[in-house]
Amino acid sequence: MPTTYEDLLLEVKDRVAIATLNRPDKLNAWTPAMGESLKRAVAACAVDDSVRVIVVTGAGRGFCAGADMGLLQKIQTGERTSDTKTEEISLSPARTGLEVSKYYGGRFGYLFSVPKPVIAAINGPCAGLGFVFPLYCDLRFAARDARFTTAFAQRGLIAEHGISWLLPRLVGSARSLDLLLSARKFDGTEAERIGLVQQAFPQENFLQEVLAYARNLADAVSPRSMAVMKAQIWASAYQSFNESLEVANAEMAKSFATEDFKEGVAHFVEKRAARFTGR
């Protein structure tokens, strides 16, 4: 796994990878280099058995203030800007029996195909493109005083990068329209209340709380179960109930033959900590 990335830091500890957007002087405003680095880092974590959960957060006092304003100014003057192309990441059907990459394209769609939970730890200002990115994560946590805004309407833009599909599925259409049309600012406490994030924590122990949650996923549950469940959830938007049920029945039968199923029963019966392998 590469150890250095432009505009990004990556650390692995206790089977949790922490990817930190690293432009603190710019509130981690998004750059093509940052997008390339994050994709490469996540790709490396996706196939690294020492990583079971991926947490993405921001350096300094911000999470991500949106696209770098210099890039927006270049677009305004007609200059072309684009992210560097990288290899696509897909969830191996051999591992889970499911394939979701065909459903989700765009800048961040690859995150749905990663066979591990991806958690956004929103520690501070979260705006524009920085608001969109966490919607592609499986779970979101925020500091109570983190500040959110969609920002697009105040820049003469529209609901970009799939947010018009993702946001209503989290907070409903009326709240989505409120947040998009007004571009108003709101804090982590409101984000929790409307269902945008799972939970908001005090700033002083924010990252510790998120990492405690991530470590519990890494230690206490089956990596294989998490991979299959994640794929089931993200595929279900394109399935009927009966199709979803058929997939679940097939995956349940497969799970009975796995080492993780045997360990799941054994550690419960023996009243000890689980030792899941993901196999």
mmCIF file of C-alpha atoms in Angstrom:
data_model
loop_
_atom_site.group_PDB
_atom_site.id
_atom_site.type_symbol
_atom_site.label_atom_id
_atom_site.label_comp_id
_atom_site.label_asym_id
_atom_site.label_seq_id
_atom_site.Cartn_x
_atom_site.Cartn_y
_atom_site.Cartn_z
ATOM 1 C CA MET A 1 0.000 0.000 0.000
ATOM 2 C CA PRO A 2 1.482 3.423 -0.931
ATOM 3 C CA THR A 3 2.413 5.495 2.090
ATOM 4 C CA THR A 4 2.255 8.986 0.570
ATOM 5 C CA TYR A 5 -0.552 10.705 -1.330
ATOM 6 C CA GLU A 6 -0.953 14.265 -2.584
ATOM 7 C CA ASP A 7 -3.471 16.273 -0.503
ATOM 8 C CA LEU A 8 -4.283 13.147 1.562
ATOM 9 C CA LEU A 9 -2.912 11.298 4.571
ATOM 10 C CA LEU A 10 -3.520 7.577 5.138
ATOM 11 C CA GLU A 11 -2.984 5.686 8.385
ATOM 12 C CA VAL A 12 -4.013 2.151 9.333
ATOM 13 C CA LYS A 13 -4.416 1.275 12.995
ATOM 14 C CA ASP A 14 -6.382 -1.511 14.689
ATOM 15 C CA ARG A 15 -7.725 -2.622 11.266
ATOM 16 C CA VAL A 16 -9.238 0.827 10.655
ATOM 17 C CA ALA A 17 -7.890 2.968 7.814
ATOM 18 C CA ILE A 18 -8.097 6.724 8.384
ATOM 19 C CA ALA A 19 -7.938 8.768 5.195
ATOM 20 C CA THR A 20 -7.521 12.461 6.016
ATOM 21 C CA LEU A 21 -8.186 15.149 3.425
ATOM 22 C CA ASN A 22 -5.066 17.250 3.875
ATOM 23 C CA ARG A 23 -5.327 20.885 2.815
ATOM 24 C CA PRO A 24 -6.090 22.379 6.238
ATOM 25 C CA ASP A 25 -5.159 25.929 5.196
ATOM 26 C CA LYS A 26 -7.938 25.747 2.559
ATOM 27 C CA LEU A 27 -10.465 23.899 4.741
ATOM 28 C CA ASN A 28 -9.548 20.851 2.621
ATOM 29 C CA ALA A 29 -11.078 22.311 -0.538
ATOM 30 C CA TRP A 30 -11.297 19.563 -3.152
ATOM 31 C CA THR A 31 -8.661 19.262 -5.887
ATOM 32 C CA PRO A 32 -8.176 16.725 -8.701
ATOM 33 C CA ALA A 33 -5.072 15.486 -6.855
ATOM 34 C CA MET A 34 -7.137 14.904 -3.721
ATOM 35 C CA GLY A 35 -9.731 12.960 -5.674
ATOM 36 C CA GLU A 36 -7.052 10.838 -7.338
ATOM 37 C CA SER A 37 -5.308 10.212 -4.009
ATOM 38 C CA LEU A 38 -8.496 9.237 -2.220
ATOM 39 C CA LYS A 39 -9.473 6.813 -4.973
ATOM 40 C CA ARG A 40 -6.037 5.170 -4.935
ATOM 41 C CA ALA A 41 -6.034 4.975 -1.132
ATOM 42 C CA VAL A 42 -9.509 3.447 -1.009
ATOM 43 C CA ALA A 43 -8.570 0.991 -3.780
ATOM 44 C CA ALA A 44 -5.557 -0.119 -1.742
ATOM 45 C CA CYS A 45 -7.647 -0.485 1.420
ATOM 46 C CA ALA A 46 -10.329 -2.434 -0.448
ATOM 47 C CA VAL A 47 -7.937 -5.315 -1.142
ATOM 48 C CA ASP A 48 -5.884 -5.097 2.064
ATOM 49 C CA ASP A 49 -6.964 -7.776 4.541
ATOM 50 C CA SER A 50 -5.450 -5.755 7.399
ATOM 51 C CA VAL A 51 -8.154 -3.094 6.782
ATOM 52 C CA ARG A 52 -11.756 -3.791 7.710
ATOM 53 C CA VAL A 53 -13.219 -0.265 7.925
ATOM 54 C CA ILE A 54 -12.330 2.988 6.142
ATOM 55 C CA VAL A 55 -12.869 6.368 7.845
ATOM 56 C CA VAL A 56 -12.569 9.611 5.878
ATOM 57 C CA THR A 57 -12.122 12.886 7.758
ATOM 58 C CA GLY A 58 -10.514 16.309 7.315
ATOM 59 C CA ALA A 59 -7.288 17.808 8.625
ATOM 60 C CA GLY A 60 -7.493 20.859 10.880
ATOM 61 C CA ARG A 61 -10.840 22.492 11.588
ATOM 62 C CA GLY A 62 -12.611 21.614 8.329
ATOM 63 C CA PHE A 63 -13.959 18.532 6.609
ATOM 64 C CA CYS A 64 -14.167 19.814 3.022
ATOM 65 C CA ALA A 65 -15.191 23.313 1.952
ATOM 66 C CA GLY A 66 -16.129 22.142 -1.554
ATOM 67 C CA ALA A 67 -14.298 22.425 -4.853
ATOM 68 C CA ASP A 68 -11.209 24.595 -4.780
ATOM 69 C CA MET A 69 -12.306 28.119 -5.737
ATOM 70 C CA GLY A 70 -9.357 28.441 -8.088
ATOM 71 C CA LEU A 71 -10.738 25.534 -10.110
ATOM 72 C CA LEU A 72 -14.170 27.136 -10.231
ATOM 73 C CA GLN A 73 -12.630 30.353 -11.513
ATOM 74 C CA LYS A 74 -10.871 28.410 -14.270
ATOM 75 C CA ILE A 75 -14.193 26.872 -15.304
ATOM 76 C CA GLN A 76 -15.711 30.374 -15.385
ATOM 77 C CA THR A 77 -13.036 31.529 -17.824
ATOM 78 C CA GLY A 78 -13.458 28.495 -20.040
ATOM 79 C CA GLU A 79 -10.387 26.521 -18.959
ATOM 80 C CA ARG A 80 -10.846 22.757 -18.759
ATOM 81 C CA THR A 81 -10.356 20.942 -15.482
ATOM 82 C CA SER A 82 -10.849 17.253 -14.846
ATOM 83 C CA ASP A 83 -9.897 14.553 -12.391
ATOM 84 C CA THR A 84 -7.181 12.134 -13.452
ATOM 85 C CA LYS A 85 -8.653 8.834 -14.568
ATOM 86 C CA THR A 86 -7.903 5.848 -12.367
ATOM 87 C CA GLU A 87 -8.762 2.185 -12.572
ATOM 88 C CA GLU A 88 -12.316 1.330 -11.676
ATOM 89 C CA ILE A 89 -13.047 -0.364 -8.363
ATOM 90 C CA SER A 90 -15.673 -3.081 -8.359
ATOM 91 C CA LEU A 91 -16.999 -5.445 -5.744
ATOM 92 C CA SER A 92 -15.984 -8.941 -6.783
ATOM 93 C CA PRO A 93 -19.031 -11.103 -7.514
ATOM 94 C CA ALA A 94 -16.951 -14.116 -6.445
ATOM 95 C CA ARG A 95 -16.761 -12.673 -2.939
ATOM 96 C CA THR A 96 -20.382 -11.704 -2.432
ATOM 97 C CA GLY A 97 -22.407 -12.945 -5.370
ATOM 98 C CA LEU A 98 -23.443 -9.341 -6.054
ATOM 99 C CA GLU A 99 -22.205 -6.647 -8.410
ATOM 100 C CA VAL A 100 -23.172 -3.020 -7.805
ATOM 101 C CA SER A 101 -20.650 -1.013 -9.851
ATOM 102 C CA LYS A 102 -22.950 -1.107 -12.897
ATOM 103 C CA TYR A 103 -25.509 0.964 -10.971
ATOM 104 C CA TYR A 104 -23.285 3.758 -9.665
ATOM 105 C CA GLY A 105 -21.027 5.877 -11.853
ATOM 106 C CA GLY A 106 -19.676 9.388 -11.569
ATOM 107 C CA ARG A 107 -16.945 10.797 -9.413
ATOM 108 C CA PHE A 108 -17.680 8.900 -6.200
ATOM 109 C CA GLY A 109 -19.785 5.909 -7.289
ATOM 110 C CA TYR A 110 -16.821 3.576 -6.807
ATOM 111 C CA LEU A 111 -17.298 3.859 -3.030
ATOM 112 C CA PHE A 112 -20.466 1.749 -3.183
ATOM 113 C CA SER A 113 -18.430 -1.124 -4.669
ATOM 114 C CA VAL A 114 -15.823 -1.188 -1.903
ATOM 115 C CA PRO A 115 -16.486 -4.373 0.137
ATOM 116 C CA LYS A 116 -15.874 -2.599 3.447
ATOM 117 C CA PRO A 117 -17.784 0.065 5.360
ATOM 118 C CA VAL A 118 -16.754 3.604 4.419
ATOM 119 C CA ILE A 119 -17.502 6.153 7.159
ATOM 120 C CA ALA A 120 -17.453 9.940 6.768
ATOM 121 C CA ALA A 121 -16.237 11.653 9.953
ATOM 122 C CA ILE A 122 -17.395 15.234 9.363
ATOM 123 C CA ASN A 123 -15.315 17.245 11.801
ATOM 124 C CA GLY A 124 -15.984 20.758 10.498
ATOM 125 C CA PRO A 125 -17.223 22.858 7.554
ATOM 126 C CA CYS A 126 -18.813 20.663 4.883
ATOM 127 C CA ALA A 127 -19.992 22.441 1.729
ATOM 128 C CA GLY A 128 -20.705 21.928 -1.959
ATOM 129 C CA LEU A 129 -18.716 18.999 -3.318
ATOM 130 C CA GLY A 130 -17.638 18.343 0.274
ATOM 131 C CA PHE A 131 -21.334 17.938 1.132
ATOM 132 C CA VAL A 132 -21.897 15.506 -1.753
ATOM 133 C CA PHE A 133 -18.983 13.193 -1.034
ATOM 134 C CA PRO A 134 -20.238 11.933 2.376
ATOM 135 C CA LEU A 135 -23.524 10.874 0.756
ATOM 136 C CA TYR A 136 -21.565 8.152 -1.034
ATOM 137 C CA CYS A 137 -20.216 6.864 2.270
ATOM 138 C CA ASP A 138 -22.096 4.084 4.038
ATOM 139 C CA LEU A 139 -22.315 5.939 7.345
ATOM 140 C CA ARG A 140 -21.851 9.551 8.420
ATOM 141 C CA PHE A 141 -21.003 11.067 11.794
ATOM 142 C CA ALA A 142 -20.588 14.775 12.513
ATOM 143 C CA ALA A 143 -19.249 17.080 15.182
ATOM 144 C CA ARG A 144 -22.168 18.956 16.730
ATOM 145 C CA ASP A 145 -20.777 22.327 15.674
ATOM 146 C CA ALA A 146 -19.781 21.252 12.162
ATOM 147 C CA ARG A 147 -21.341 23.560 9.573
ATOM 148 C CA PHE A 148 -23.091 22.211 6.496
ATOM 149 C CA THR A 149 -24.340 23.851 3.295
ATOM 150 C CA THR A 150 -25.130 22.531 -0.166
ATOM 151 C CA ALA A 151 -23.937 25.917 -1.571
ATOM 152 C CA PHE A 152 -24.807 25.142 -5.225
ATOM 153 C CA ALA A 153 -27.698 27.581 -5.617
ATOM 154 C CA GLN A 154 -25.525 30.409 -4.292
ATOM 155 C CA ARG A 155 -22.957 29.688 -7.015
ATOM 156 C CA GLY A 156 -25.442 29.548 -9.886
ATOM 157 C CA LEU A 157 -25.051 25.757 -10.067
ATOM 158 C CA ILE A 158 -27.453 22.829 -9.845
ATOM 159 C CA ALA A 159 -27.772 19.628 -7.775
ATOM 160 C CA GLU A 160 -24.509 18.028 -8.838
ATOM 161 C CA HIS A 161 -22.885 14.605 -8.783
ATOM 162 C CA GLY A 162 -25.950 12.518 -7.920
ATOM 163 C CA ILE A 163 -27.035 14.524 -4.863
ATOM 164 C CA SER A 164 -30.590 14.839 -6.248
ATOM 165 C CA TRP A 165 -30.874 11.024 -6.090
ATOM 166 C CA LEU A 166 -28.962 10.385 -2.859
ATOM 167 C CA LEU A 167 -30.099 13.202 -0.569
ATOM 168 C CA PRO A 168 -33.885 12.516 -0.739
ATOM 169 C CA ARG A 169 -33.214 8.892 0.195
ATOM 170 C CA LEU A 170 -31.647 10.103 3.428
ATOM 171 C CA VAL A 171 -33.763 13.097 4.448
ATOM 172 C CA GLY A 172 -36.819 13.095 2.141
ATOM 173 C CA SER A 173 -37.713 15.288 -0.833
ATOM 174 C CA ALA A 174 -39.022 18.315 1.088
ATOM 175 C CA ARG A 175 -35.946 18.595 3.300
ATOM 176 C CA SER A 176 -33.725 18.015 0.278
ATOM 177 C CA LEU A 177 -35.371 20.890 -1.551
ATOM 178 C CA ASP A 178 -34.999 23.104 1.507
ATOM 179 C CA LEU A 179 -31.273 22.375 1.769
ATOM 180 C CA LEU A 180 -30.663 22.682 -1.979
ATOM 181 C CA LEU A 181 -32.821 25.702 -2.824
ATOM 182 C CA SER A 182 -31.902 27.836 0.181
ATOM 183 C CA ALA A 183 -28.264 26.713 0.469
ATOM 184 C CA ARG A 184 -28.708 27.628 4.122
ATOM 185 C CA LYS A 185 -26.142 26.717 6.745
ATOM 186 C CA PHE A 186 -26.946 24.249 9.510
ATOM 187 C CA ASP A 187 -24.997 22.413 12.191
ATOM 188 C CA GLY A 188 -24.253 18.812 13.111
ATOM 189 C CA THR A 189 -27.080 18.687 15.638
ATOM 190 C CA GLU A 190 -29.622 19.456 12.904
ATOM 191 C CA ALA A 191 -27.871 17.042 10.554
ATOM 192 C CA GLU A 192 -28.505 14.294 13.111
ATOM 193 C CA ARG A 193 -32.117 15.354 13.648
ATOM 194 C CA ILE A 194 -33.017 15.189 9.955
ATOM 195 C CA GLY A 195 -31.184 11.908 9.379
ATOM 196 C CA LEU A 196 -28.291 13.231 7.303
ATOM 197 C CA VAL A 197 -25.815 11.753 9.810
ATOM 198 C CA GLN A 198 -26.161 8.813 12.170
ATOM 199 C CA GLN A 199 -25.018 10.762 15.218
ATOM 200 C CA ALA A 200 -23.428 14.070 16.198
ATOM 201 C CA PHE A 201 -20.718 14.108 18.874
ATOM 202 C CA PRO A 202 -19.094 16.931 20.869
ATOM 203 C CA GLN A 203 -16.063 18.363 19.073
ATOM 204 C CA GLU A 204 -13.640 17.562 21.889
ATOM 205 C CA ASN A 205 -14.026 13.786 21.554
ATOM 206 C CA PHE A 206 -15.488 13.569 18.067
ATOM 207 C CA LEU A 207 -12.875 11.493 16.260
ATOM 208 C CA GLN A 208 -12.397 9.179 19.239
ATOM 209 C CA GLU A 209 -16.126 8.375 19.196
ATOM 210 C CA VAL A 210 -16.124 7.687 15.458
ATOM 211 C CA LEU A 211 -13.040 5.494 15.694
ATOM 212 C CA ALA A 212 -14.560 3.570 18.612
ATOM 213 C CA TYR A 213 -17.552 2.785 16.395
ATOM 214 C CA ALA A 214 -15.250 1.791 13.521
ATOM 215 C CA ARG A 215 -13.126 -0.450 15.744
ATOM 216 C CA ASN A 216 -16.238 -2.244 16.945
ATOM 217 C CA LEU A 217 -17.089 -3.041 13.319
ATOM 218 C CA ALA A 218 -13.514 -4.188 12.739
ATOM 219 C CA ASP A 219 -13.421 -6.417 15.830
ATOM 220 C CA ALA A 220 -16.909 -7.696 16.557
ATOM 221 C CA VAL A 221 -18.580 -8.554 13.241
ATOM 222 C CA SER A 222 -17.782 -10.652 10.191
ATOM 223 C CA PRO A 223 -15.988 -8.827 7.336
ATOM 224 C CA ARG A 224 -17.723 -11.129 4.889
ATOM 225 C CA SER A 225 -21.124 -10.333 6.373
ATOM 226 C CA MET A 226 -20.419 -6.606 6.086
ATOM 227 C CA ALA A 227 -19.370 -6.950 2.433
ATOM 228 C CA VAL A 228 -22.485 -8.902 1.488
ATOM 229 C CA MET A 229 -24.859 -6.663 3.466
ATOM 230 C CA LYS A 230 -23.383 -3.517 1.945
ATOM 231 C CA ALA A 231 -23.815 -4.920 -1.558
ATOM 232 C CA GLN A 232 -27.378 -6.020 -0.751
ATOM 233 C CA ILE A 233 -28.342 -2.547 0.421
ATOM 234 C CA TRP A 234 -26.853 -0.646 -2.521
ATOM 235 C CA ALA A 235 -28.232 -3.124 -5.073
ATOM 236 C CA SER A 236 -31.728 -3.103 -3.561
ATOM 237 C CA ALA A 237 -32.645 0.278 -5.083
ATOM 238 C CA TYR A 238 -32.684 -1.476 -8.453
ATOM 239 C CA GLN A 239 -34.500 -4.651 -7.355
ATOM 240 C CA SER A 240 -38.073 -5.592 -6.627
ATOM 241 C CA PHE A 241 -38.821 -7.027 -3.200
ATOM 242 C CA ASN A 242 -38.936 -10.560 -4.593
ATOM 243 C CA GLU A 243 -35.617 -10.082 -6.388
ATOM 244 C CA SER A 244 -34.046 -8.791 -3.188
ATOM 245 C CA LEU A 245 -35.487 -11.732 -1.271
ATOM 246 C CA GLU A 246 -34.130 -14.184 -3.831
ATOM 247 C CA VAL A 247 -30.637 -12.705 -3.455
ATOM 248 C CA ALA A 248 -30.896 -12.863 0.340
ATOM 249 C CA ASN A 249 -31.937 -16.512 0.268
ATOM 250 C CA ALA A 250 -29.028 -17.408 -2.016
ATOM 251 C CA GLU A 251 -26.532 -15.460 0.107
ATOM 252 C CA MET A 252 -27.837 -17.008 3.324
ATOM 253 C CA ALA A 253 -27.237 -20.497 1.937
ATOM 254 C CA LYS A 254 -23.682 -19.516 0.992
ATOM 255 C CA SER A 255 -23.002 -18.063 4.422
ATOM 256 C CA PHE A 256 -23.720 -21.405 6.130
ATOM 257 C CA ALA A 257 -20.588 -22.846 4.484
ATOM 258 C CA THR A 258 -18.212 -20.078 5.591
ATOM 259 C CA GLU A 259 -15.621 -19.998 8.347
ATOM 260 C CA ASP A 260 -17.165 -16.780 9.645
ATOM 261 C CA PHE A 261 -20.505 -18.518 10.214
ATOM 262 C CA LYS A 262 -18.788 -21.273 12.191
ATOM 263 C CA GLU A 263 -16.902 -18.659 14.207
ATOM 264 C CA GLY A 264 -20.062 -16.637 14.738
ATOM 265 C CA VAL A 265 -21.723 -19.598 16.424
ATOM 266 C CA ALA A 266 -18.571 -20.715 18.267
ATOM 267 C CA HIS A 267 -17.714 -17.394 19.918
ATOM 268 C CA PHE A 268 -21.322 -16.956 21.060
ATOM 269 C CA VAL A 269 -21.502 -20.442 22.566
ATOM 270 C CA GLU A 270 -18.041 -20.206 24.108
ATOM 271 C CA LYS A 271 -18.705 -16.674 25.420
ATOM 272 C CA ARG A 272 -15.485 -15.183 24.049
ATOM 273 C CA ALA A 273 -14.447 -12.421 21.680
ATOM 274 C CA ALA A 274 -14.964 -13.175 18.002
ATOM 275 C CA ARG A 275 -12.032 -14.047 15.729
ATOM 276 C CA PHE A 276 -13.512 -13.531 12.275
ATOM 277 C CA THR A 277 -11.307 -14.038 9.221
ATOM 278 C CA GLY A 278 -13.617 -12.861 6.446
ATOM 279 C CA ARG A 279 -13.647 -16.334 4.902
#
